[in-house]
Coordinates of N, CA and C in Angstrom, one line a residue:
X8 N -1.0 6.5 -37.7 CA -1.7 7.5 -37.0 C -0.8 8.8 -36.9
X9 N -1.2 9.7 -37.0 CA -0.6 11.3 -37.1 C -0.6 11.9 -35.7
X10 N 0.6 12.3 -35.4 CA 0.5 13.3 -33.7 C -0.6 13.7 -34.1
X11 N -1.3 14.1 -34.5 CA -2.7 15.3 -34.3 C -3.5 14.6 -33.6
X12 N -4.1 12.9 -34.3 CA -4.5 11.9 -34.1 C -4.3 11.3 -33.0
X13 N -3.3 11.0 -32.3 CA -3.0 10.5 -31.3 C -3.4 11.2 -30.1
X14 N -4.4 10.3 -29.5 CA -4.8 10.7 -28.1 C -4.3 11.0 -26.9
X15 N -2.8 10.7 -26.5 CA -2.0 11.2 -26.0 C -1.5 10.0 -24.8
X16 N -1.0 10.0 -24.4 CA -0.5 9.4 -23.2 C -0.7 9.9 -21.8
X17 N -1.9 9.7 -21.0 CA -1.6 10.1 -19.6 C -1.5 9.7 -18.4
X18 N -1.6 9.9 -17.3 CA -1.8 9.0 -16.4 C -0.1 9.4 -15.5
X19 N 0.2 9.1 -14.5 CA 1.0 9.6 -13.1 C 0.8 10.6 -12.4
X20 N 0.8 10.2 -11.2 CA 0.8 11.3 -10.0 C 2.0 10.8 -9.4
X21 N 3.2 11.8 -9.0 CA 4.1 11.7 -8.1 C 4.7 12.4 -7.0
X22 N 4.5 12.1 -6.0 CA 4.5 13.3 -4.9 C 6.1 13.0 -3.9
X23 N 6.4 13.8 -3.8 CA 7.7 14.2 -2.8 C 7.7 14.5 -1.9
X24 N 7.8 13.9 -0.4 CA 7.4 14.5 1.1 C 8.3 14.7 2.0
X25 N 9.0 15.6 2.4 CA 10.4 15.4 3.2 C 9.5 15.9 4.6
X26 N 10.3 15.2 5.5 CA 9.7 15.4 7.0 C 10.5 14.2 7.6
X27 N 10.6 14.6 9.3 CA 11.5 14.2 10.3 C 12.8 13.6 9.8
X28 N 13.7 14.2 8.7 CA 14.7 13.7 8.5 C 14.7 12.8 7.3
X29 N 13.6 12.2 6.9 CA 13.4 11.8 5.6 C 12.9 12.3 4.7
X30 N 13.0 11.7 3.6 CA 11.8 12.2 2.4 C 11.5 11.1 1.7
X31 N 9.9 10.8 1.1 CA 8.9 9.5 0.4 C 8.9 10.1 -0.9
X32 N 9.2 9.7 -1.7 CA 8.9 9.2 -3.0 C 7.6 8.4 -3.3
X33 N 6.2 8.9 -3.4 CA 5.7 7.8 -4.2 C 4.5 8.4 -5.3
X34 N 4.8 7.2 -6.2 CA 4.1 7.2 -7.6 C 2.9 6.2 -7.9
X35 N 2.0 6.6 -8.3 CA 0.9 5.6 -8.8 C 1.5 4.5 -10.2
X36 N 0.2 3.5 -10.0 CA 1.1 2.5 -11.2 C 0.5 2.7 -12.6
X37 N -0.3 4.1 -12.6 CA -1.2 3.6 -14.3 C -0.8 4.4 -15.2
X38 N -0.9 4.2 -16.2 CA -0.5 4.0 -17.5 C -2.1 4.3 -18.5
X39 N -2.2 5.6 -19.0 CA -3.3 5.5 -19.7 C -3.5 6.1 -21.6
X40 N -4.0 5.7 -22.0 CA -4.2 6.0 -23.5 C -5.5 6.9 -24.0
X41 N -5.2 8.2 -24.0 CA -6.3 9.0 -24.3 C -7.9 8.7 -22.8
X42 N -8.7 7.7 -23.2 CA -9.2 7.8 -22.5 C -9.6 6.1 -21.5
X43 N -8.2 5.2 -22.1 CA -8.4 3.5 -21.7 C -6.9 3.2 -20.8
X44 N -7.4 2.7 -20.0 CA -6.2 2.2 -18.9 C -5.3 1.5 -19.7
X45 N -4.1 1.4 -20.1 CA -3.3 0.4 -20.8 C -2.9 0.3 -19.5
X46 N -2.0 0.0 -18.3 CA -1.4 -0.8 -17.7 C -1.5 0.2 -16.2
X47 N -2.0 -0.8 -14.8 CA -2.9 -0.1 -13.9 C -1.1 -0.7 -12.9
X48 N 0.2 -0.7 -13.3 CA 1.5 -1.4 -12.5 C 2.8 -0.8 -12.8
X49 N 2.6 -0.2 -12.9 CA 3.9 0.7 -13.9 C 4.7 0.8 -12.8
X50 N 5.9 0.9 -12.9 CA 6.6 1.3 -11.4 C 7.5 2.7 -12.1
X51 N 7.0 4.1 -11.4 CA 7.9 5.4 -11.8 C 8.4 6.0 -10.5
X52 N 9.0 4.7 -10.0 CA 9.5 5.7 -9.0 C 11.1 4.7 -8.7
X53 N 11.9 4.7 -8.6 CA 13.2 4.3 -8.9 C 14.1 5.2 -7.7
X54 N 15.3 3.8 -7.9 CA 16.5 4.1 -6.4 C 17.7 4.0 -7.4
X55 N 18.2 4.8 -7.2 CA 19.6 5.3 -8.5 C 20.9 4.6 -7.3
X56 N 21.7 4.3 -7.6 CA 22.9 4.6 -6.5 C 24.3 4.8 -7.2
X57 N 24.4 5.8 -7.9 CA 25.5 6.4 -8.7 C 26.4 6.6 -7.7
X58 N 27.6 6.0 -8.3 CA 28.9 6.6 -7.2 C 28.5 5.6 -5.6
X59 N 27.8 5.3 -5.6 CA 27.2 5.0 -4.2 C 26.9 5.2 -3.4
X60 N 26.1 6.5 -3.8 CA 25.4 7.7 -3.1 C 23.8 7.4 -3.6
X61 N 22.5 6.7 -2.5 CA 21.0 6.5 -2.9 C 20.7 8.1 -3.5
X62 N 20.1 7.8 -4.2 CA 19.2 8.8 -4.6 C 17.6 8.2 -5.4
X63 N 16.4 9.0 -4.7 CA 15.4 8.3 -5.3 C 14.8 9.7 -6.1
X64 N 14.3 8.9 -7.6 CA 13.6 9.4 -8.3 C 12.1 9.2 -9.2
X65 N 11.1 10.2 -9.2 CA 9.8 9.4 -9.6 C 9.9 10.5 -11.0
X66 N 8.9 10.1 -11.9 CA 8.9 10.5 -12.9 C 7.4 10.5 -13.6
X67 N 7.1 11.9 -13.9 CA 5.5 11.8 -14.5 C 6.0 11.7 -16.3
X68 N 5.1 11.9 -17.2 CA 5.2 12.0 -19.0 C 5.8 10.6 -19.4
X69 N 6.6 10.6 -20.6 CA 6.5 9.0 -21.4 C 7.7 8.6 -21.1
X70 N 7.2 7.6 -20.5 CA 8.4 5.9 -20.1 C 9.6 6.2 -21.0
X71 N 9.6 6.5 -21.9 CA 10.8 6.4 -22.8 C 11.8 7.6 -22.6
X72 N 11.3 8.4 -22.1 CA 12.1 9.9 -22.5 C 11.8 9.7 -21.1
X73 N 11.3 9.2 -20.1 CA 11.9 9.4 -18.8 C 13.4 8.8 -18.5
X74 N 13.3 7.4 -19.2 CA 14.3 6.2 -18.7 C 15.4 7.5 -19.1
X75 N 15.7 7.8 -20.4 CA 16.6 8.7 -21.0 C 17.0 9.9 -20.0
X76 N 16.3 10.0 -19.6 CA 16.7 11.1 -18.5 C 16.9 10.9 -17.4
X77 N 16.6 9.4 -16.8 CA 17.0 8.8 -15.7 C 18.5 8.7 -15.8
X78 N 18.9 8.5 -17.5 CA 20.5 7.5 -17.7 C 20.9 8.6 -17.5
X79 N 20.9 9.6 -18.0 CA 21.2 11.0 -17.9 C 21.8 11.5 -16.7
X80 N 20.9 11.5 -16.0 CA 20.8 11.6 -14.4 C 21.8 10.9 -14.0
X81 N 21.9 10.0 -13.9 CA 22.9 8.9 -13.3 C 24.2 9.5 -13.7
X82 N 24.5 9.9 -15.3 CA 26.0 9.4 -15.7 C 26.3 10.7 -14.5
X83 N 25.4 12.0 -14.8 CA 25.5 13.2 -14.1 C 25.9 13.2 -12.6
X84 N 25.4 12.4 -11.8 CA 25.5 12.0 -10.6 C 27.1 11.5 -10.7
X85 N 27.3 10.6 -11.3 CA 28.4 9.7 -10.9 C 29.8 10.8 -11.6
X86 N 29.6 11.8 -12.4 CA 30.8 12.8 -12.6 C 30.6 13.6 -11.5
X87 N 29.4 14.0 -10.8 CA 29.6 14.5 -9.4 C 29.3 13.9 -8.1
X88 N 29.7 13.2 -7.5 CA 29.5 12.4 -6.7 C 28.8 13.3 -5.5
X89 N 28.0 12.8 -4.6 CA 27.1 13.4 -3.7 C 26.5 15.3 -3.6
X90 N 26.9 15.8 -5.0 CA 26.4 16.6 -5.4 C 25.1 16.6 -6.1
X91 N 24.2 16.5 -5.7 CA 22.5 16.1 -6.7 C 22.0 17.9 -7.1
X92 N 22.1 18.9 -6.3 CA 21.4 19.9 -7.2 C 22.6 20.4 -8.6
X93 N 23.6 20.0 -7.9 CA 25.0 20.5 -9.4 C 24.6 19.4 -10.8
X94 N 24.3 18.0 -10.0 CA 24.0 17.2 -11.1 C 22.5 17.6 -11.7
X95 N 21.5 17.8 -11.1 CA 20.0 18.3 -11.6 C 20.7 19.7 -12.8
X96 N 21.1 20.5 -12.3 CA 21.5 21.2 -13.1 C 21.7 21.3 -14.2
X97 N 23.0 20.4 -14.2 CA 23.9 19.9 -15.5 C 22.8 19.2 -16.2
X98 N 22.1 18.5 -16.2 CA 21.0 18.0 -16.5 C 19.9 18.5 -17.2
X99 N 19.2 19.7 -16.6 CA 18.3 20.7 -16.9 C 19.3 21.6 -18.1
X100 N 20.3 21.7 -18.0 CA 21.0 22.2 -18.9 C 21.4 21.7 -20.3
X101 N 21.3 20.5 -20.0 CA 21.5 19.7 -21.4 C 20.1 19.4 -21.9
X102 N 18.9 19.4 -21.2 CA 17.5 19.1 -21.6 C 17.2 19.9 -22.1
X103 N 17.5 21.3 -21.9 CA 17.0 22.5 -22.3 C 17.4 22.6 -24.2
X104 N 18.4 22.6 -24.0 CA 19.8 22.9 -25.3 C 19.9 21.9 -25.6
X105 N 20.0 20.9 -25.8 CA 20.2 19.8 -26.6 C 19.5 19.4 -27.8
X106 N 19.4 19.6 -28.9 CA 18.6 19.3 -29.7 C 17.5 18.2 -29.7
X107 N 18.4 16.9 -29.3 CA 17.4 15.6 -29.1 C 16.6 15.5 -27.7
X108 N 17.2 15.7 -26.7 CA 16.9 16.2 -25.1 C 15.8 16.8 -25.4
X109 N 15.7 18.0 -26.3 CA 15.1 18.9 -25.5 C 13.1 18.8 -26.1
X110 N 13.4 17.5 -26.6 CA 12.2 17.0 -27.4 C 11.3 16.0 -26.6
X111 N 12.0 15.9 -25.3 CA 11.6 14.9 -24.2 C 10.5 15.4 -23.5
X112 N 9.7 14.1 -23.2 CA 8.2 14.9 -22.7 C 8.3 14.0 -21.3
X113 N 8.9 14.5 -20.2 CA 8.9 14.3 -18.2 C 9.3 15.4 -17.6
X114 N 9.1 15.2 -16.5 CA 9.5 15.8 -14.9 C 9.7 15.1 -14.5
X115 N 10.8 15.3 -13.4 CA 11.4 14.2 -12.6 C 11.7 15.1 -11.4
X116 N 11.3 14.2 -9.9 CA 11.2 14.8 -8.8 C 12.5 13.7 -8.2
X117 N 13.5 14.1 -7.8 CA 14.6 13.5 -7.7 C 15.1 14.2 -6.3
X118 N 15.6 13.2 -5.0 CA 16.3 13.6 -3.5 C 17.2 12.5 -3.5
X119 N 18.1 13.1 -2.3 CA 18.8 12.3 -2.1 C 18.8 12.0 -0.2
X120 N 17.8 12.5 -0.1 CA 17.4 12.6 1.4 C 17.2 13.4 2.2
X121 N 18.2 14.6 1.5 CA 18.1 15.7 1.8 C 17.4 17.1 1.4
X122 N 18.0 17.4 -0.1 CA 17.4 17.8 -0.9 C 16.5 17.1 -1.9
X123 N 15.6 17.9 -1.6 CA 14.5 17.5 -3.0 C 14.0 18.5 -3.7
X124 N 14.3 18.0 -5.4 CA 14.1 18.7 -6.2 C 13.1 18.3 -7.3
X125 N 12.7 19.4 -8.2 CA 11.4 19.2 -9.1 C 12.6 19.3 -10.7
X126 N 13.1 18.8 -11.5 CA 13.6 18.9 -12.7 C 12.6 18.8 -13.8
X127 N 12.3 20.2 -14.5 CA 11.7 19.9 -16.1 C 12.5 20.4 -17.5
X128 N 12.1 20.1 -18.3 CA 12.6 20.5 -19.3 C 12.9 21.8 -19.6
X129 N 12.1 22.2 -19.3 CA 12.0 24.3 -19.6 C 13.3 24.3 -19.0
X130 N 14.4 23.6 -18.2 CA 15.4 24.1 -17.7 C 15.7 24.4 -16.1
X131 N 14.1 24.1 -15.4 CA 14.0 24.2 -14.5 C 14.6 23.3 -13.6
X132 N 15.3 23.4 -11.9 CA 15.4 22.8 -10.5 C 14.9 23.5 -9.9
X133 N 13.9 23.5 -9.3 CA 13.1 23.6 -8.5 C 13.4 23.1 -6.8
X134 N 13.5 23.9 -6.1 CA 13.3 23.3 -4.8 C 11.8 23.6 -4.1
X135 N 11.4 22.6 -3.6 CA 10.1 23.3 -3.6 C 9.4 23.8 -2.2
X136 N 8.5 24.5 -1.9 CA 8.5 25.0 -1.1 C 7.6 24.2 0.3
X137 N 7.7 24.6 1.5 CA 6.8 23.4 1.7 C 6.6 21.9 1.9
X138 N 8.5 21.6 1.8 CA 8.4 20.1 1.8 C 7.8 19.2 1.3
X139 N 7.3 20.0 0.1 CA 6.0 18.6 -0.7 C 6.6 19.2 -2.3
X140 N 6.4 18.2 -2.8 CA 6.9 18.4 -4.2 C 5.9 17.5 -5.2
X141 N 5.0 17.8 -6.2 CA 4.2 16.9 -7.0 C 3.9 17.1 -8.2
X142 N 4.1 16.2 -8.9 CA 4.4 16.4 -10.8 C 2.8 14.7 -10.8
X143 N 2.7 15.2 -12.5 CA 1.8 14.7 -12.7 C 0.5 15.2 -13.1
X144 N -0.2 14.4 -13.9 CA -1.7 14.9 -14.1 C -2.7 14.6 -12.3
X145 N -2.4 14.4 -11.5 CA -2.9 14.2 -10.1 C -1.9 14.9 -9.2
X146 N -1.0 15.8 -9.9 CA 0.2 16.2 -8.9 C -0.6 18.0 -7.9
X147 N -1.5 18.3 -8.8 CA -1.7 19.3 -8.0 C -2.9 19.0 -7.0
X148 N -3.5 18.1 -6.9 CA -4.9 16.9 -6.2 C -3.5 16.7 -4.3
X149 N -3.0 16.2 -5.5 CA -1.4 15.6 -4.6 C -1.1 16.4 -3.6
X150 N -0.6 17.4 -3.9 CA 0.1 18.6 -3.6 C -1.0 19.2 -2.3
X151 N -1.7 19.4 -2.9 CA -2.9 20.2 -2.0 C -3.5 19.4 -0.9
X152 N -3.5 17.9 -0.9 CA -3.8 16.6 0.3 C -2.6 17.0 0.9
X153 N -1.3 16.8 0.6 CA 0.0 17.2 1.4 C 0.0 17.9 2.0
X154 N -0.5 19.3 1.9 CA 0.0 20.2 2.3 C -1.1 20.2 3.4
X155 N -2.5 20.2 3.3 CA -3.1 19.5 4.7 C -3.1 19.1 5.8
X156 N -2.0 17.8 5.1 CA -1.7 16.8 6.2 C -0.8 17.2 6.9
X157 N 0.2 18.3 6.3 CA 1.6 18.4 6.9 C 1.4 19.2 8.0
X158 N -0.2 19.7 8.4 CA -0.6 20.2 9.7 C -0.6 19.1 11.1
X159 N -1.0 17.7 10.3 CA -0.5 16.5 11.0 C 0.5 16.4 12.1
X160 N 0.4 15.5 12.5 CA 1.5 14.6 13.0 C 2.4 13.1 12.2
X161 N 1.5 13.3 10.9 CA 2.2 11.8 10.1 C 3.2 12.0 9.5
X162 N 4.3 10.9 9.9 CA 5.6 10.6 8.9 C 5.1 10.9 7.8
X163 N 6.4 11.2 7.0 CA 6.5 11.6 5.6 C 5.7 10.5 4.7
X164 N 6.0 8.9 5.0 CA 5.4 8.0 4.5 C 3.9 8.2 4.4
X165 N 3.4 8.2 6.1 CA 1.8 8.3 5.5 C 1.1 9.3 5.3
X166 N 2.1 10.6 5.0 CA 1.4 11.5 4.3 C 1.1 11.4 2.6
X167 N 2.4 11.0 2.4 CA 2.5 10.6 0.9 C 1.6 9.9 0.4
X168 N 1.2 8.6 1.3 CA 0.5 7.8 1.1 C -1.3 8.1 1.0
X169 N -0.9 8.8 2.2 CA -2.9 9.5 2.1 C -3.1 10.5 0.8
X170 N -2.5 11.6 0.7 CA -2.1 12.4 -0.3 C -2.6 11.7 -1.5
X171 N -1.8 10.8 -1.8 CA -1.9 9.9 -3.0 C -2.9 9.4 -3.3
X172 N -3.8 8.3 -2.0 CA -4.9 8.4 -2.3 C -6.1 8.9 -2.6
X173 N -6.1 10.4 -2.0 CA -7.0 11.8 -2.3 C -6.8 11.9 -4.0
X174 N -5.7 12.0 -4.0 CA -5.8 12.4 -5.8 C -6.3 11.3 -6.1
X175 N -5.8 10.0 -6.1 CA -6.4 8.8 -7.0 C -7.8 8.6 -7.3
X176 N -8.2 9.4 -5.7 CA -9.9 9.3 -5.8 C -10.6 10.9 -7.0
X177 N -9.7 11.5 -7.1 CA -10.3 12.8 -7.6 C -9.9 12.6 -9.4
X178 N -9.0 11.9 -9.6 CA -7.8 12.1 -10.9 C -8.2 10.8 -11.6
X179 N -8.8 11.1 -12.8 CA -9.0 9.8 -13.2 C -7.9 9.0 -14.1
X180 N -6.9 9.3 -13.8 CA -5.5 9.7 -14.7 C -4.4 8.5 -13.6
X181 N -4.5 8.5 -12.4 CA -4.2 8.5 -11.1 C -4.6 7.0 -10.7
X182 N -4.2 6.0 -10.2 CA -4.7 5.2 -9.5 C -4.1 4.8 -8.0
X183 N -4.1 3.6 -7.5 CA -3.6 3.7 -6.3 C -2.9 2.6 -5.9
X184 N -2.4 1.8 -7.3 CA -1.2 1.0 -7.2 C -0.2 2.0 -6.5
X185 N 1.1 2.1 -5.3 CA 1.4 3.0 -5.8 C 3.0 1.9 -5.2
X186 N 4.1 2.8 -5.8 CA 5.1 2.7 -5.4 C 6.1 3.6 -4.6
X187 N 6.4 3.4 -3.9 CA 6.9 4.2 -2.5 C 8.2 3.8 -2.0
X188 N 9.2 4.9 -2.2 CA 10.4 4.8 -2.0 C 11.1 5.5 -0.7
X189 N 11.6 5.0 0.2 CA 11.8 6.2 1.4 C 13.6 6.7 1.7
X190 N 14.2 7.3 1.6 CA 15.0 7.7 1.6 C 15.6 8.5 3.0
X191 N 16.9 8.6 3.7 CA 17.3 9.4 4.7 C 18.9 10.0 4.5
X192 N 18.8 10.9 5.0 CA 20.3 11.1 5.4 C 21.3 11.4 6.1

């Protein structure tokens, strides 16, 4: 089958919520093929502890060239130890320029409790604005429930979590396994 041919890979919503001192990480679990669920369990949302410093990361685009960018992340983390926008950096800078890197198809929304950041390939760290951060084919569904709720009174947890399920219901890309990571610092 020829890239032209191939229906493409879609499916993740991953949203970033910082509030009262924390921030939630969570990701849906599907996995889809052009227009058929291949796998409704995926877990894209991950707890790094480089150096031995938590840091949580969720990741939208293809499993493979995420993990790569996760390892990436990490070695980056552990040459700077509790530095995460220096290491996002170094990171976004090798994605960009790198010949093989820069062939990689993710976003990764990566905190360490504190800071939370959006990393893509274009080279970008992003801090985002608003305490909500969302990548994904459901990330702007996401984004826009968040930003709603953050009129609320709900922890960071069950914003993310309502959030999440607004897109799941809108995104058919999106489902509502989700995985949920909570972080402080």
């Amino acid at each position: 089958m020829s890239k032209e041919e191939f229906p493409g890979w879609h499916g993740t919503t991953i949203i970033g919520v910082r509030r009262g001192g924390e921030v939630v990480v969570a990701g849906d679990g599907q996995v889809s093929l052009g227009q058929t669920v291949i796998k409704g369990t995926a877990r894209k949302v991950r707890r790094l502890k480089p150096g031995g410093h938590d840091v949580v990361c969720g990741f939208a685009g293809s499993t493979a060239d995420a993990f790569t960018l996760l390892e990436r992340l990490e070695s980056k983390l552990e040459a700077t130890p509790g530095q995460l926008a220096r290491a996002c950096v170094e990171l976004a800078k090798d994605w960009r320029t790198d010949k093989y890197l820069s062939k990689l198809e993710a976003m990764l929304i990566v905190t360490d409790g504190e800071t939370l950041l959006v990393v893509t390939g274009a080279g970008d760290v992003l801090e985002p604005e608003h305490d909500i951060a969302a990548i994904g084919s459901g990330g702007n569904f996401a984004l826009a429930a968040a930003r709603g709720l953050m009129e609320t009174e709900h922890d960071a947890e069950t914003i993310a979590r309502k959030a999440m399920k607004i897109a799941s219901d809108i995104c058919v890309y999106t489902n509502g396994n989700l995985t949920v990571e909570k972080i402080t610092k």
